[in-house]
Amino acid sequence: MASTGTTSTTGGGHEWWRTAVIYQVYPRSFADANGDGVGDLPGITAHLPELQNLGVDAVWLSPFMTSPQRDAGYDVADYCDVDPLFGTLDDFDRMLEAAHGLGLRVIIDLVPNHTSSDHVWFKDALASSDGSPERGHYWFRDGKGENGDEPPNNWESVFGGPAWTRVTNPDGTPGQWYLHLFDTSQPDLNWTDPWVWEQFRGILRFWLDRGVDGFRIDVAHGMVKADGLPDATPDEAAGSMGGAGGALALEPEISDEPPSLPYWGQEGGHEIFRDWHKVLAEYDGDRALCGEAWVDPPAKLARYVRPDEMQQTFNFSYLETPWQAPALRTVIADSLAAFNGVGAPSTWVLSNHDVVRHATRLGVSGDNPQGHGLGPKSNVTVDAVTGLRRARAATTVMLALPGSAYLFQGEELGLPEVIDLPDSARQDPTWFRTDGERYGRDGCRVPIPWTAAGPSFGFNDTGASWLPQPAIWALLARDAEELDPDSTLALYKLLLAEREGRGLGAGELEWLKGFGDDVVAFRNGGVTVVANLGEASIALPDGEVVVSSEPLTGTDLPTDTAVWLLG
Ligand code: GLC
């Protein structure tokens, strides 16, 4: 085997976020202390020891702030309070203290692209006249056409349907339109308004003062819109709403300059992150911003993590890479090159609350665009056994890469997407706004199993669950997997311990050649990582096997299997 060059991704410093494995807690579905069927902050606090025991460095909490929950909390009505569904600010403080006591960092979700329509800012805007400062906090515009009854432009909502809704004036006459890139209940804020900037500085400080270690920035690539809100050209609109990559329209499919869609990846957004960088720098202890920016290619994405902007950004190009060795090698190399170029760590992610869980996704044949979800009538074939096998191998590769990695709750148990949710249980606005054409994201959000026995598999002790849990949860429950040395949980624990012990997060990647096109092979921190994505077995390379994604027999490395070797 020959080696070709080395690539480090951790940059110069030793800040925690350069190498951290960060576990995404989706509060609604993690653990439910009060038994109402929706997870809560006391539930999280109670289960933090399991996360410490798993071996992660930090947790990211999806939104738990005051919200009418029309988009599962990504519709915030008060940025500085906890929704009673999840507990109280005191519960948050207790959770944070407990996490820090266990050595776990905590980052929280900030949703600055839009508020809930229940937010007092929006209510004030509705109650104010056209052209008022209150309306100026959002995007209110007169409609087109003779009576203003056509939307101001042709933008479409990520969740389906038009991105504009018309309001009714106090006297009952039809009024202006407001922009919402997501649900009607999520009006977009106008980031050309200095007042909005000031509010968010205050919100950041509110949580930084409480001691959070950072923020995940929702829809970071959408906050700034092109001047004049121009129409998207027909080609662009089709690409963003219908194409494989852009199905949720979260992905801009931008590969040229300037950005092709007038609401994604606009240059002006970077000014906001520079401002926030300065706010975080006022605080001690190495606080961090991680952007949710669906921007491609990695070279463009890396602009969000230049030294005076955010610290991290999600690497969705990695998540979307098909299970093919050449594609995987390319995205890893491109990511390391791009992020190294700006002195930032690359991040890696395979699952989150918006995509089909990778234990299922990697076993799906047929088209399954991001955000469409899967349901009983989806036109795809799902091979669950292959999916899980590939998922275990994919994670074995990911956790060997230098930089920081994100895990989504339940992937450490090998949870699949729940495909057969009854229509009546579905809650994702995507499902409603597309009249059931797209299933949306509920299938990855089902409350996770802690115990094989007991009501709701230990999610709570009442049996209530906001989405129904499948019977297979009994086999995949944490307590069952704790007893099984070959479980996915055991694999994750071993990977995380070895990654930590060998300092792989801060390591340098050295490509290994000579294994053939269907193999991904590299060295990092003294570990040789070999993943066989081909259809045939290959010879297991020499060396002591430290981790294998599947139990090995003989001297072969079977298909869809990855190993870490020493020597
Ligand atoms: C982000 C969130 C997603 C949410 C959307 C609107 O993409 O991850 O869950 O629906 O923003 O806030």
Short mmCIF file of N, CA, C and O in Angstrom, two decimals, residues 41-42 45 82 86-96:
data_model
loop_
_atom_site.label_atom_id
_atom_site.label_comp_id
_atom_site.label_asym_id
_atom_site.label_seq_id
_atom_site.Cartn_x
_atom_site.Cartn_y
_atom_site.Cartn_z
N LEU A 41 -36.97 18.60 29.45
CA LEU A 41 -35.63 18.87 29.98
C LEU A 41 -35.28 17.99 31.18
O LEU A 41 -34.16 17.45 31.24
N PRO A 42 -36.21 17.79 32.14
CA PRO A 42 -35.86 16.86 33.23
C PRO A 42 -35.54 15.46 32.70
O PRO A 42 -34.67 14.77 33.25
N THR A 45 -31.96 15.60 31.58
CA THR A 45 -31.05 15.62 32.74
C THR A 45 -30.88 14.21 33.31
O THR A 45 -29.76 13.78 33.62
N VAL A 82 -38.43 28.89 28.26
CA VAL A 82 -38.62 27.47 27.94
C VAL A 82 -40.11 27.22 27.76
O VAL A 82 -40.93 27.72 28.54
N PHE A 86 -41.63 21.51 27.74
CA PHE A 86 -40.30 20.96 28.03
C PHE A 86 -39.83 21.27 29.45
O PHE A 86 -38.81 20.75 29.87
N GLY A 87 -40.55 22.15 30.17
CA GLY A 87 -40.13 22.48 31.53
C GLY A 87 -40.02 23.97 31.73
O GLY A 87 -40.81 24.75 31.18
N THR A 88 -39.02 24.36 32.50
CA THR A 88 -38.86 25.77 32.89
C THR A 88 -37.40 26.18 32.70
O THR A 88 -36.53 25.33 32.46
N LEU A 89 -37.15 27.46 32.85
CA LEU A 89 -35.75 27.92 32.80
C LEU A 89 -34.93 27.27 33.91
O LEU A 89 -33.75 26.96 33.72
N ASP A 90 -35.55 27.07 35.07
CA ASP A 90 -34.82 26.37 36.15
C ASP A 90 -34.45 24.95 35.73
O ASP A 90 -33.35 24.48 36.03
N ASP A 91 -35.36 24.28 35.04
CA ASP A 91 -35.03 22.94 34.54
C ASP A 91 -33.85 23.01 33.58
O ASP A 91 -32.98 22.13 33.56
N PHE A 92 -33.84 24.07 32.75
CA PHE A 92 -32.71 24.21 31.82
C PHE A 92 -31.41 24.39 32.60
O PHE A 92 -30.39 23.74 32.30
N ASP A 93 -31.45 25.27 33.60
CA ASP A 93 -30.22 25.52 34.38
C ASP A 93 -29.73 24.24 35.05
O ASP A 93 -28.53 23.97 35.09
N ARG A 94 -30.69 23.47 35.57
CA ARG A 94 -30.31 22.20 36.22
C ARG A 94 -29.69 21.24 35.21
O ARG A 94 -28.69 20.57 35.48
N MET A 95 -30.27 21.21 34.02
CA MET A 95 -29.74 20.33 32.97
C MET A 95 -28.32 20.74 32.60
O MET A 95 -27.40 19.91 32.48
N LEU A 96 -28.13 22.06 32.45
CA LEU A 96 -26.82 22.57 32.04
C LEU A 96 -25.77 22.28 33.11
O LEU A 96 -24.64 21.83 32.80
#
